[in-house]
Coordinates of C-alpha atoms and ligand atoms in Angstrom, one line a residue:
M1 CA 132.6 -159.3 -17.5
N2 CA 136.4 -157.9 -17.2
D3 CA 138.6 -156.6 -19.4
D4 CA 140.4 -160.1 -19.9
G5 CA 137.2 -161.5 -20.5
R6 CA 136.1 -159.3 -22.8
G7 CA 139.1 -159.5 -24.9
L8 CA 139.0 -163.4 -25.0
E9 CA 135.1 -163.0 -26.1
R10 CA 136.6 -160.7 -29.0
E11 CA 139.3 -162.8 -30.2
H12 CA 137.3 -166.3 -29.8
R13 CA 134.9 -164.4 -32.5
L14 CA 137.3 -163.4 -34.6
F15 CA 138.6 -166.3 -34.9
R16 CA 135.4 -168.5 -35.5
A17 CA 134.4 -166.0 -38.3
L18 CA 138.0 -166.9 -39.8
A19 CA 137.7 -170.3 -39.1
G20 CA 134.3 -170.8 -40.4
G21 CA 133.2 -172.3 -37.0
E22 CA 136.0 -175.1 -37.4
S23 CA 138.2 -175.6 -34.6
T24 CA 141.1 -174.6 -36.5
L25 CA 142.0 -172.2 -38.6
S26 CA 144.4 -173.2 -41.5
S27 CA 147.2 -170.4 -41.9
A28 CA 146.7 -170.5 -45.9
E29 CA 143.3 -169.4 -45.1
L30 CA 144.2 -166.6 -42.5
L31 CA 147.0 -165.4 -45.1
G32 CA 144.3 -165.4 -48.1
A33 CA 141.7 -163.4 -45.7
L34 CA 144.4 -160.6 -45.1
K35 CA 145.6 -160.7 -49.0
R36 CA 142.2 -160.6 -50.2
S37 CA 141.5 -157.5 -47.9
G38 CA 144.7 -155.4 -49.6
L39 CA 147.2 -156.2 -46.5
E40 CA 150.4 -157.9 -47.8
S41 CA 152.3 -160.5 -45.6
K42 CA 155.3 -158.5 -45.4
D43 CA 153.4 -155.4 -43.9
P44 CA 155.7 -154.5 -41.0
R45 CA 152.4 -154.5 -38.8
L46 CA 151.9 -158.0 -39.7
A47 CA 155.2 -159.3 -39.7
G48 CA 155.2 -160.9 -36.2
L49 CA 152.1 -162.8 -36.9
T50 CA 152.3 -163.6 -40.7
G51 CA 156.3 -164.7 -40.4
A52 CA 154.7 -167.2 -37.7
L53 CA 152.3 -168.4 -39.9
E54 CA 154.4 -169.0 -43.0
A55 CA 156.9 -170.9 -40.4
A56 CA 154.3 -172.9 -38.9
S57 CA 154.6 -176.5 -38.8
S58 CA 151.1 -177.4 -38.4
P59 CA 148.6 -175.9 -41.2
G60 CA 145.9 -175.9 -38.7
L61 CA 146.4 -173.3 -36.1
S62 CA 144.4 -173.9 -32.6
F63 CA 142.8 -171.2 -30.8
D64 CA 145.6 -170.9 -28.4
T65 CA 148.1 -170.3 -31.3
F66 CA 146.0 -167.8 -33.4
R67 CA 145.5 -165.9 -30.1
R68 CA 149.0 -165.9 -29.2
L69 CA 150.3 -165.0 -32.7
A70 CA 147.5 -162.5 -33.5
R71 CA 147.1 -160.8 -30.4
P72 CA 149.8 -157.8 -31.4
T73 CA 148.0 -157.0 -34.4
L74 CA 144.5 -157.9 -33.6
S75 CA 142.7 -154.9 -34.1
L76 CA 144.1 -154.4 -37.8
V77 CA 143.4 -158.5 -38.4
E78 CA 140.0 -157.7 -37.3
R79 CA 139.3 -155.0 -39.3
A80 CA 140.5 -156.6 -42.1
A81 CA 138.4 -160.0 -41.5
R82 CA 135.3 -157.8 -40.7
G83 CA 135.6 -155.8 -43.7
E84 CA 136.3 -152.5 -41.9
L85 CA 139.4 -151.2 -43.9
V86 CA 138.8 -148.0 -45.9
V87 CA 138.0 -149.8 -49.1
P88 CA 136.4 -152.9 -47.5
D89 CA 135.7 -154.5 -51.1
F90 CA 139.6 -154.1 -52.0
E91 CA 139.4 -156.8 -54.2
S92 CA 137.2 -155.1 -56.9
L93 CA 139.7 -152.1 -56.7
R94 CA 142.5 -154.2 -57.5
D95 CA 140.2 -155.7 -60.2
Q96 CA 139.3 -152.4 -61.4
M97 CA 142.9 -150.5 -61.4
E98 CA 144.4 -154.1 -63.5
T99 CA 141.9 -153.2 -66.1
E100 CA 142.3 -149.5 -66.4
V101 CA 146.3 -149.9 -66.2
E102 CA 146.1 -152.5 -68.7
A103 CA 144.0 -150.4 -71.1
V104 CA 146.2 -147.7 -70.8
R105 CA 149.6 -149.4 -71.8
S106 CA 148.4 -149.1 -75.2
D107 CA 148.5 -145.4 -75.1
Q108 CA 151.8 -144.4 -76.8
R109 CA 151.3 -140.9 -77.1
G110 CA 153.7 -138.0 -75.9
E111 CA 157.6 -137.7 -76.3
V112 CA 159.9 -138.7 -73.3
A113 CA 161.8 -135.5 -71.9
T114 CA 165.0 -134.8 -73.9
Y115 CA 166.3 -131.7 -71.8
I116 CA 168.7 -134.2 -70.3
P117 CA 170.3 -137.4 -71.9
Q118 CA 169.9 -139.2 -68.9
L119 CA 166.2 -139.2 -68.8
A120 CA 166.0 -139.0 -72.9
R121 CA 167.7 -142.5 -72.6
V122 CA 165.2 -144.1 -70.5
P123 CA 163.0 -146.9 -72.1
P124 CA 159.7 -144.7 -73.1
D125 CA 157.6 -148.0 -72.7
R126 CA 158.0 -148.3 -69.4
W127 CA 154.9 -148.3 -67.1
G128 CA 154.4 -148.6 -63.7
A129 CA 151.5 -147.8 -61.1
S130 CA 151.1 -148.4 -57.4
L131 CA 148.2 -147.2 -55.2
C132 CA 148.3 -147.5 -51.4
T133 CA 145.2 -146.8 -48.8
V134 CA 145.4 -145.3 -45.7
D135 CA 145.1 -148.3 -44.0
G136 CA 147.9 -149.4 -45.7
Q137 CA 145.9 -151.9 -48.7
R138 CA 148.1 -151.9 -51.6
V139 CA 148.5 -152.8 -55.1
D140 CA 151.3 -152.7 -57.4
L141 CA 151.2 -153.1 -61.0
G142 CA 153.5 -153.2 -64.4
D143 CA 157.0 -151.8 -63.9
F144 CA 156.2 -150.7 -60.0
G145 CA 159.8 -151.5 -59.3
D146 CA 161.8 -149.7 -61.3
D147 CA 163.6 -146.9 -60.2
F148 CA 162.9 -143.4 -61.8
C149 CA 164.2 -139.7 -60.4
V150 CA 161.4 -137.5 -58.8
Q151 CA 162.1 -134.7 -60.6
S152 CA 159.5 -131.9 -59.9
A153 CA 157.3 -134.6 -57.6
M154 CA 160.0 -134.0 -54.9
K155 CA 157.9 -130.3 -54.4
P156 CA 155.5 -131.4 -52.5
L157 CA 157.3 -133.1 -50.2
N158 CA 160.2 -130.2 -49.7
Y159 CA 157.4 -127.8 -49.4
A160 CA 155.7 -129.9 -46.5
L161 CA 159.5 -130.1 -44.7
A162 CA 159.7 -126.1 -44.9
L163 CA 156.2 -125.6 -43.5
E164 CA 156.9 -127.8 -40.7
E165 CA 160.0 -126.5 -39.9
M166 CA 159.4 -122.6 -40.5
G167 CA 155.9 -122.1 -40.4
E168 CA 153.4 -121.0 -43.0
T169 CA 153.8 -117.1 -42.1
R170 CA 157.8 -117.3 -42.7
V171 CA 157.6 -119.9 -45.8
H172 CA 154.9 -117.5 -47.4
G173 CA 156.8 -114.5 -46.9
H174 CA 159.2 -116.3 -49.4
V175 CA 156.8 -117.7 -52.2
G176 CA 153.3 -117.3 -53.1
R177 CA 150.3 -119.5 -53.4
E178 CA 148.8 -118.4 -56.3
P179 CA 148.9 -120.2 -59.9
S180 CA 151.4 -118.1 -61.8
G181 CA 149.2 -118.8 -65.2
Q182 CA 152.5 -119.2 -67.0
G183 CA 154.9 -122.3 -68.1
F184 CA 156.7 -123.9 -64.6
S185 CA 160.1 -122.6 -65.7
E186 CA 158.9 -118.9 -66.7
I187 CA 161.0 -115.8 -65.5
T188 CA 158.4 -114.2 -63.7
L189 CA 157.6 -113.0 -60.3
N190 CA 154.4 -111.9 -58.7
H191 CA 153.6 -108.3 -57.5
A192 CA 155.3 -108.9 -54.4
G193 CA 158.6 -110.1 -56.2
R194 CA 158.0 -113.3 -55.0
P195 CA 157.8 -116.6 -56.5
H196 CA 154.1 -117.4 -57.8
N197 CA 154.3 -120.8 -55.8
P198 CA 156.3 -123.8 -54.5
M199 CA 155.5 -126.1 -57.3
I200 CA 156.9 -124.2 -60.0
N201 CA 160.8 -123.9 -60.0
A202 CA 161.0 -120.5 -58.9
G203 CA 159.2 -121.3 -56.0
A204 CA 160.8 -124.8 -55.5
I205 CA 164.4 -123.4 -55.8
M206 CA 163.0 -120.8 -53.0
V207 CA 161.7 -123.8 -50.6
C208 CA 165.0 -125.2 -51.1
S209 CA 166.8 -122.2 -49.5
L210 CA 164.4 -122.5 -46.4
I211 CA 165.4 -126.2 -45.6
R212 CA 168.0 -125.6 -42.9
G213 CA 169.7 -122.9 -45.2
D214 CA 172.3 -122.4 -42.0
R215 CA 173.4 -126.1 -42.1
P216 CA 176.0 -127.7 -44.6
L217 CA 174.4 -128.7 -48.0
A218 CA 175.3 -132.3 -47.4
D219 CA 173.4 -132.3 -44.0
R220 CA 170.2 -130.6 -45.6
F221 CA 170.4 -133.1 -48.3
D222 CA 170.6 -136.2 -45.5
H223 CA 167.8 -134.4 -44.1
V224 CA 165.7 -134.4 -47.2
L225 CA 166.6 -138.1 -48.3
A226 CA 165.9 -139.5 -44.5
Y227 CA 162.2 -137.6 -44.8
W228 CA 161.9 -139.6 -48.3
R229 CA 163.3 -143.0 -46.7
K230 CA 161.0 -142.6 -43.4
A231 CA 158.0 -142.3 -45.7
C232 CA 159.1 -144.8 -48.8
G233 CA 161.6 -147.0 -47.3
Q234 CA 165.3 -147.3 -46.9
E235 CA 165.4 -148.1 -50.8
V236 CA 165.2 -144.4 -51.8
G237 CA 168.1 -143.8 -53.8
F238 CA 170.1 -140.9 -55.7
D239 CA 170.8 -140.5 -59.1
N240 CA 174.3 -138.9 -59.5
S241 CA 174.3 -139.1 -63.2
V242 CA 170.8 -137.2 -63.5
F243 CA 172.1 -134.9 -60.9
L244 CA 175.3 -133.9 -62.5
S245 CA 173.7 -133.6 -66.0
E246 CA 170.6 -131.4 -64.4
R247 CA 173.4 -128.9 -63.0
E248 CA 175.2 -129.0 -66.3
T249 CA 172.2 -127.8 -68.6
A250 CA 170.5 -125.7 -65.8
D251 CA 171.0 -122.1 -67.3
R252 CA 167.3 -121.4 -67.0
N253 CA 167.2 -122.6 -63.0
F254 CA 170.2 -120.4 -62.6
A255 CA 168.7 -117.6 -64.6
L256 CA 165.7 -118.1 -62.1
G257 CA 167.7 -118.1 -59.0
Y258 CA 169.8 -114.7 -60.2
F259 CA 166.3 -113.3 -60.8
M260 CA 164.9 -113.6 -57.6
Q261 CA 168.2 -112.7 -55.8
E262 CA 168.0 -109.4 -57.9
H263 CA 164.8 -109.0 -56.1
R264 CA 165.9 -109.6 -52.8
A265 CA 163.6 -112.4 -52.4
F266 CA 165.6 -115.3 -50.7
P267 CA 166.1 -115.3 -46.9
E268 CA 169.3 -113.3 -45.6
G269 CA 172.2 -115.2 -45.9
T270 CA 171.1 -117.5 -48.7
D271 CA 174.1 -118.9 -50.8
L272 CA 172.4 -119.1 -54.0
L273 CA 174.6 -121.5 -56.1
E274 CA 174.5 -123.8 -52.7
T275 CA 170.7 -123.8 -53.0
L276 CA 170.5 -124.4 -56.7
E277 CA 172.7 -127.3 -56.4
F278 CA 170.4 -128.8 -53.7
Y279 CA 167.4 -128.3 -55.9
F280 CA 168.9 -130.2 -58.5
M281 CA 170.0 -133.0 -56.0
C282 CA 166.3 -133.1 -54.6
C283 CA 165.0 -133.6 -58.2
S284 CA 167.6 -136.5 -58.5
I285 CA 166.3 -138.6 -55.7
A286 CA 165.5 -142.0 -56.7
T287 CA 162.5 -144.4 -56.3
T288 CA 160.2 -146.3 -57.5
T289 CA 156.0 -146.3 -57.5
R290 CA 155.6 -148.9 -55.3
D291 CA 157.5 -146.9 -52.3
M292 CA 156.6 -143.8 -53.4
S293 CA 152.8 -144.6 -53.2
L294 CA 153.6 -144.7 -49.7
L295 CA 154.3 -140.8 -49.4
A296 CA 150.7 -140.3 -51.5
A297 CA 149.4 -142.4 -49.1
T298 CA 150.7 -140.4 -46.0
F299 CA 149.5 -137.3 -47.6
A300 CA 146.1 -138.8 -48.0
S301 CA 146.0 -139.5 -44.6
G302 CA 146.8 -136.1 -43.2
G303 CA 150.6 -137.1 -42.3
L304 CA 150.2 -140.2 -40.7
H305 CA 152.4 -143.2 -42.3
P306 CA 150.0 -146.2 -43.2
L307 CA 152.4 -148.8 -42.3
T308 CA 154.8 -147.3 -39.5
G309 CA 152.0 -145.1 -37.9
E310 CA 154.4 -142.7 -37.5
V311 CA 153.4 -138.8 -37.6
L312 CA 155.6 -137.4 -40.6
F313 CA 153.4 -134.0 -40.9
S314 CA 151.0 -132.3 -39.3
P315 CA 147.4 -132.4 -40.8
H316 CA 147.6 -128.7 -41.0
T317 CA 150.9 -128.8 -43.0
V318 CA 149.1 -131.5 -45.4
R319 CA 146.5 -129.3 -45.7
D320 CA 148.5 -126.7 -47.5
V321 CA 150.4 -129.1 -49.4
L322 CA 147.3 -130.7 -51.1
S323 CA 145.7 -127.2 -51.6
M324 CA 149.0 -126.2 -53.7
M325 CA 149.1 -129.5 -55.6
S326 CA 145.4 -129.0 -56.2
S327 CA 145.8 -126.0 -58.0
C328 CA 149.3 -125.6 -59.2
G329 CA 150.5 -129.4 -59.1
M330 CA 150.3 -130.1 -63.2
Y331 CA 152.4 -127.6 -64.6
D332 CA 150.1 -125.2 -67.0
F333 CA 147.3 -128.2 -67.1
S334 CA 146.7 -127.6 -63.4
G335 CA 143.3 -125.6 -64.1
E336 CA 142.1 -128.6 -66.6
F337 CA 142.8 -131.5 -64.3
A338 CA 141.5 -129.9 -61.4
F339 CA 138.1 -129.7 -63.3
T340 CA 138.2 -132.8 -64.8
V341 CA 140.0 -135.0 -62.4
G342 CA 139.4 -132.7 -59.3
L343 CA 142.3 -134.1 -56.9
P344 CA 145.8 -133.1 -55.9
A345 CA 148.2 -134.2 -58.0
K346 CA 151.9 -133.6 -58.7
S347 CA 153.9 -134.6 -61.6
G348 CA 157.7 -134.2 -62.8
V349 CA 159.2 -134.6 -66.1
S350 CA 160.6 -138.1 -65.6
G351 CA 156.8 -139.3 -66.3
V352 CA 155.6 -139.5 -62.8
V353 CA 152.2 -138.3 -61.1
M354 CA 151.6 -138.7 -57.6
T355 CA 147.7 -138.5 -57.2
V356 CA 146.0 -138.0 -53.7
V357 CA 142.5 -139.0 -52.7
P358 CA 142.0 -137.6 -49.3
N359 CA 141.3 -139.8 -46.7
V360 CA 141.3 -142.9 -48.8
L361 CA 144.6 -143.6 -50.8
G362 CA 147.5 -142.0 -52.7
M363 CA 148.4 -143.3 -56.4
V364 CA 151.8 -142.8 -58.1
T365 CA 152.1 -144.1 -62.1
W366 CA 155.2 -143.6 -63.8
S367 CA 155.6 -143.6 -67.5
P368 CA 157.9 -141.3 -69.5
R369 CA 156.3 -140.1 -72.1
L370 CA 155.1 -136.5 -71.9
D371 CA 152.4 -134.6 -72.9
A372 CA 152.9 -131.2 -74.4
Y373 CA 152.6 -129.7 -71.0
G374 CA 155.0 -132.2 -69.2
N375 CA 152.6 -134.6 -67.9
S376 CA 152.9 -138.3 -68.2
T377 CA 150.3 -139.2 -70.8
R378 CA 149.3 -142.9 -68.8
G379 CA 149.5 -141.0 -66.0
L380 CA 147.1 -138.6 -67.0
E381 CA 144.4 -141.1 -68.7
L382 CA 144.5 -143.7 -65.8
C383 CA 143.4 -140.7 -63.7
R384 CA 140.8 -139.6 -66.1
R385 CA 139.4 -143.0 -65.7
L386 CA 139.6 -143.9 -62.3
V387 CA 137.3 -140.5 -61.5
E388 CA 134.9 -141.8 -64.7
T389 CA 134.7 -145.0 -62.0
Y390 CA 134.9 -144.0 -58.8
N391 CA 133.5 -140.7 -56.9
F392 CA 136.8 -139.4 -56.2
H393 CA 136.4 -135.7 -57.6
V394 CA 136.3 -133.4 -54.9
Y395 CA 132.9 -132.2 -56.3
D396 CA 131.5 -135.3 -56.9
N397 CA 129.5 -135.6 -53.8
L398 CA 127.6 -132.5 -54.6
G399 CA 125.3 -134.9 -56.2
V400 CA 126.2 -134.6 -59.8
T401 CA 127.5 -138.4 -60.4
D402 CA 126.6 -142.1 -60.3
K403 CA 129.6 -143.6 -59.4
V404 CA 130.8 -146.3 -57.1
D405 CA 132.3 -145.4 -53.7
P406 CA 134.5 -147.7 -52.8
R407 CA 134.8 -146.8 -49.3
S408 CA 132.0 -148.7 -48.3
E409 CA 130.7 -152.2 -47.9
P410 CA 128.6 -153.2 -50.9
H411 CA 125.9 -154.8 -48.9
A412 CA 126.2 -152.9 -45.9
R413 CA 125.9 -149.7 -48.4
R414 CA 122.8 -151.4 -50.0
V415 CA 120.8 -152.0 -46.8
V416 CA 121.4 -148.4 -45.8
D417 CA 121.3 -146.3 -48.7
V418 CA 117.8 -148.2 -49.7
S419 CA 116.1 -147.1 -46.5
A420 CA 117.9 -143.6 -46.6
L421 CA 116.8 -143.1 -50.1
L422 CA 113.1 -144.2 -49.3
W423 CA 113.1 -141.8 -46.3
A424 CA 114.2 -138.9 -48.5
A425 CA 111.7 -139.7 -51.3
A426 CA 109.1 -140.1 -48.5
A427 CA 110.0 -136.7 -47.3
G428 CA 110.5 -134.9 -50.5
D429 CA 113.9 -133.8 -49.5
V430 CA 115.7 -133.1 -52.7
P431 CA 118.8 -132.7 -51.5
A432 CA 119.6 -135.5 -49.9
L433 CA 118.3 -137.6 -52.8
R434 CA 121.1 -135.7 -54.7
R435 CA 123.9 -136.8 -51.9
L436 CA 122.9 -140.4 -52.3
A437 CA 122.9 -140.4 -55.7
A438 CA 126.4 -139.1 -55.4
R439 CA 127.5 -141.5 -52.9
H440 CA 126.4 -144.7 -54.4
G441 CA 123.8 -143.7 -57.7
A442 CA 121.4 -146.6 -56.8
L443 CA 118.3 -144.2 -57.5
A444 CA 116.0 -147.3 -58.6
A445 CA 116.8 -149.4 -56.0
A446 CA 113.8 -151.1 -54.1
D447 CA 113.1 -152.1 -51.1
Y448 CA 111.9 -155.9 -49.7
D449 CA 108.6 -155.1 -51.1
G450 CA 109.6 -153.4 -54.4
R451 CA 108.8 -150.0 -53.1
T452 CA 111.2 -147.4 -54.9
A453 CA 112.3 -143.9 -54.1
L454 CA 109.3 -142.8 -57.0
H455 CA 106.4 -145.0 -55.3
L456 CA 107.3 -143.0 -52.1
A457 CA 107.9 -139.2 -53.7
A458 CA 104.2 -140.2 -55.9
A459 CA 102.3 -141.4 -52.7
E460 CA 103.3 -138.8 -50.4
G461 CA 102.6 -136.0 -52.9
H462 CA 106.3 -134.4 -53.7
P463 CA 106.1 -133.4 -57.1
L464 CA 110.0 -131.9 -57.0
A465 CA 111.2 -135.3 -55.8
V466 CA 109.2 -136.8 -58.5
E467 CA 111.0 -134.4 -61.1
F468 CA 114.5 -135.4 -59.7
L469 CA 114.0 -138.8 -60.0
I470 CA 112.6 -138.7 -63.6
E471 CA 115.3 -136.5 -64.6
R472 CA 117.9 -139.0 -63.5
G473 CA 116.3 -141.5 -65.5
V474 CA 114.8 -143.9 -62.7
P475 CA 112.6 -146.5 -64.5
L476 CA 108.7 -145.2 -64.5
F477 CA 106.6 -148.0 -63.8
P478 CA 108.6 -150.3 -61.3
K479 CA 105.9 -152.7 -59.7
D480 CA 105.9 -153.3 -56.3
R481 CA 105.2 -156.8 -55.1
W482 CA 101.3 -155.7 -55.0
G483 CA 101.6 -154.9 -58.6
G484 CA 101.2 -151.2 -57.9
T485 CA 103.3 -148.4 -59.8
P486 CA 104.0 -145.0 -58.8
L487 CA 101.4 -143.7 -60.7
D488 CA 98.8 -145.8 -59.2
D489 CA 100.2 -144.2 -55.9
A490 CA 99.6 -140.8 -57.0
R491 CA 96.1 -141.3 -58.3
R492 CA 95.2 -143.4 -55.3
H493 CA 96.3 -140.2 -52.7
G494 CA 95.0 -137.7 -55.3
H495 CA 98.2 -136.0 -56.2
A496 CA 96.9 -134.6 -59.9
D497 CA 100.1 -132.7 -60.7
I498 CA 102.3 -135.9 -60.3
V499 CA 99.8 -137.9 -62.1
R500 CA 100.3 -135.7 -65.2
R501 CA 103.9 -135.3 -64.7
L502 CA 104.5 -139.4 -64.8
E503 CA 101.8 -139.6 -67.8
D504 CA 103.9 -136.4 -69.4
A505 CA 107.1 -138.7 -69.1
S506 CA 105.8 -141.8 -70.1
D507 CA 104.5 -140.1 -73.1
E508 CA 107.8 -138.2 -73.6
I509 CA 109.3 -142.0 -73.6
V510 CA 107.0 -143.1 -76.5
D511 CA 107.4 -140.2 -78.4
A512 CA 111.2 -140.4 -78.0
T513 CA 111.6 -144.0 -78.9
S514 CA 109.1 -143.9 -82.1
S515 CA 111.1 -141.1 -83.3
G516 CA 114.4 -143.1 -82.7
A517 CA 116.0 -140.7 -80.5
L518 CA 116.5 -143.3 -77.5
T519 CA 117.5 -146.2 -79.7
Ligands
LIG1 N1 165.0 -130.8 -62.9 C1 164.1 -130.3 -63.6 C2 164.2 -128.8 -63.7 O1 164.3 -128.0 -63.1 C3 162.7 -130.4 -63.2 C4 161.8 -130.1 -63.9 C5 160.3 -131.0 -63.7 O2 160.2 -132.0 -63.4 O3 159.1 -130.3 -63.6 O4 164.0 -128.1 -64.9

């Protein structure tokens, strides 16, 4: 078959799958399938197709019409229809997000930032959350369309721009990459007389000095804004009142600037006052959670924009940015955040939190009430809740979790994992069992014959694997289709140590139950 023939066959297969065997495909059905997959009809990659579908005079598309419309975007439609986008079961993720965002809404802890009147006046109850995957699957909840100023959440993008333009060595000749261990606006420099990192104020002011320092201020700001717009769309704006009042009340930032100037930390020829203005301007960039989630998703995909496919940053730059966000992105709470949530994130005093799950998705939340560290209370709580459900913590894959992996399709996941699980148990491969537990958690799963990992580990005589499974709380007496339990297997194959261990474990359960410890 030549290429054309193969292409036709592929289009036929997709059409049959979408139309459920009918000779025509209803456009509502196709739009519904795309929506369920998390793609939006206004997604620029699908615009030709969805525009034509919405305008189609007849509700049923013939194969030829479908083919003509879908061709420019066939592989995306195919991946969406076959559940091959990065989060195949996007509806579950969306439902979970909806539930968590609603649950967090009642959290009224914290205070709105008051250091400038423009922030003090923002209604404290606003709450928006948006998520976008690296494949452009999106969910927007609450006040996702409200504008807020990005404040310190501008720091990752500026740092990325400086890295792209000047390279890591030059950038880090002027700014370190260690957490400072002190407040984000503390007047302190590292042992080399440089600001500690690009995520605190001194470091971010330094980064500003590195972005096109030889050009007029207006051009430098246009350049930064153009990047925001490439990432987040043309709606990204500038809040002039925030800028003016930032400049009015910036004694500390001026102090930081002069302190660094005294230490000759800036590049030769830096105009300090202009650099500070540039910094305040960048803090005053205004956007929404919906738009900014595209920047977060761009970071998640190593610099590739999820909708336009444009390369905004190199993967190396993004690696540096995410590393810095992981260690220094959440003010003085960064260590705690890295420990409990385990994801790169950056917050700003307007109440925004941008969080990145590398290779999967970016999330942006906005809620003006802040905790004592300056982080949005609801934003933090949502992050905590999501990593309780999903295995997003960077170290969840070490086998310390029973959480859900939204990256794989539930049924396929089950088949692959049950067989992988049983093979690992039969081989006594505890590290593999641990990894599987981390990915999907289903250690008690059985195959078609009702055989579980514990049956196999007991039958093949692997005491360490048996121990691991017992510790992880799998049922001790599951019956296979012939009525056999793991204990029967251990007896039949003469593994006395395992027989003893299983008997002890069941005694422990009886004891604990009768003493009330397990009730
Ligand atoms: N414009 C603020 C300042 O420099 C940014 C504060 C922040 O979001 O951390 O003080």
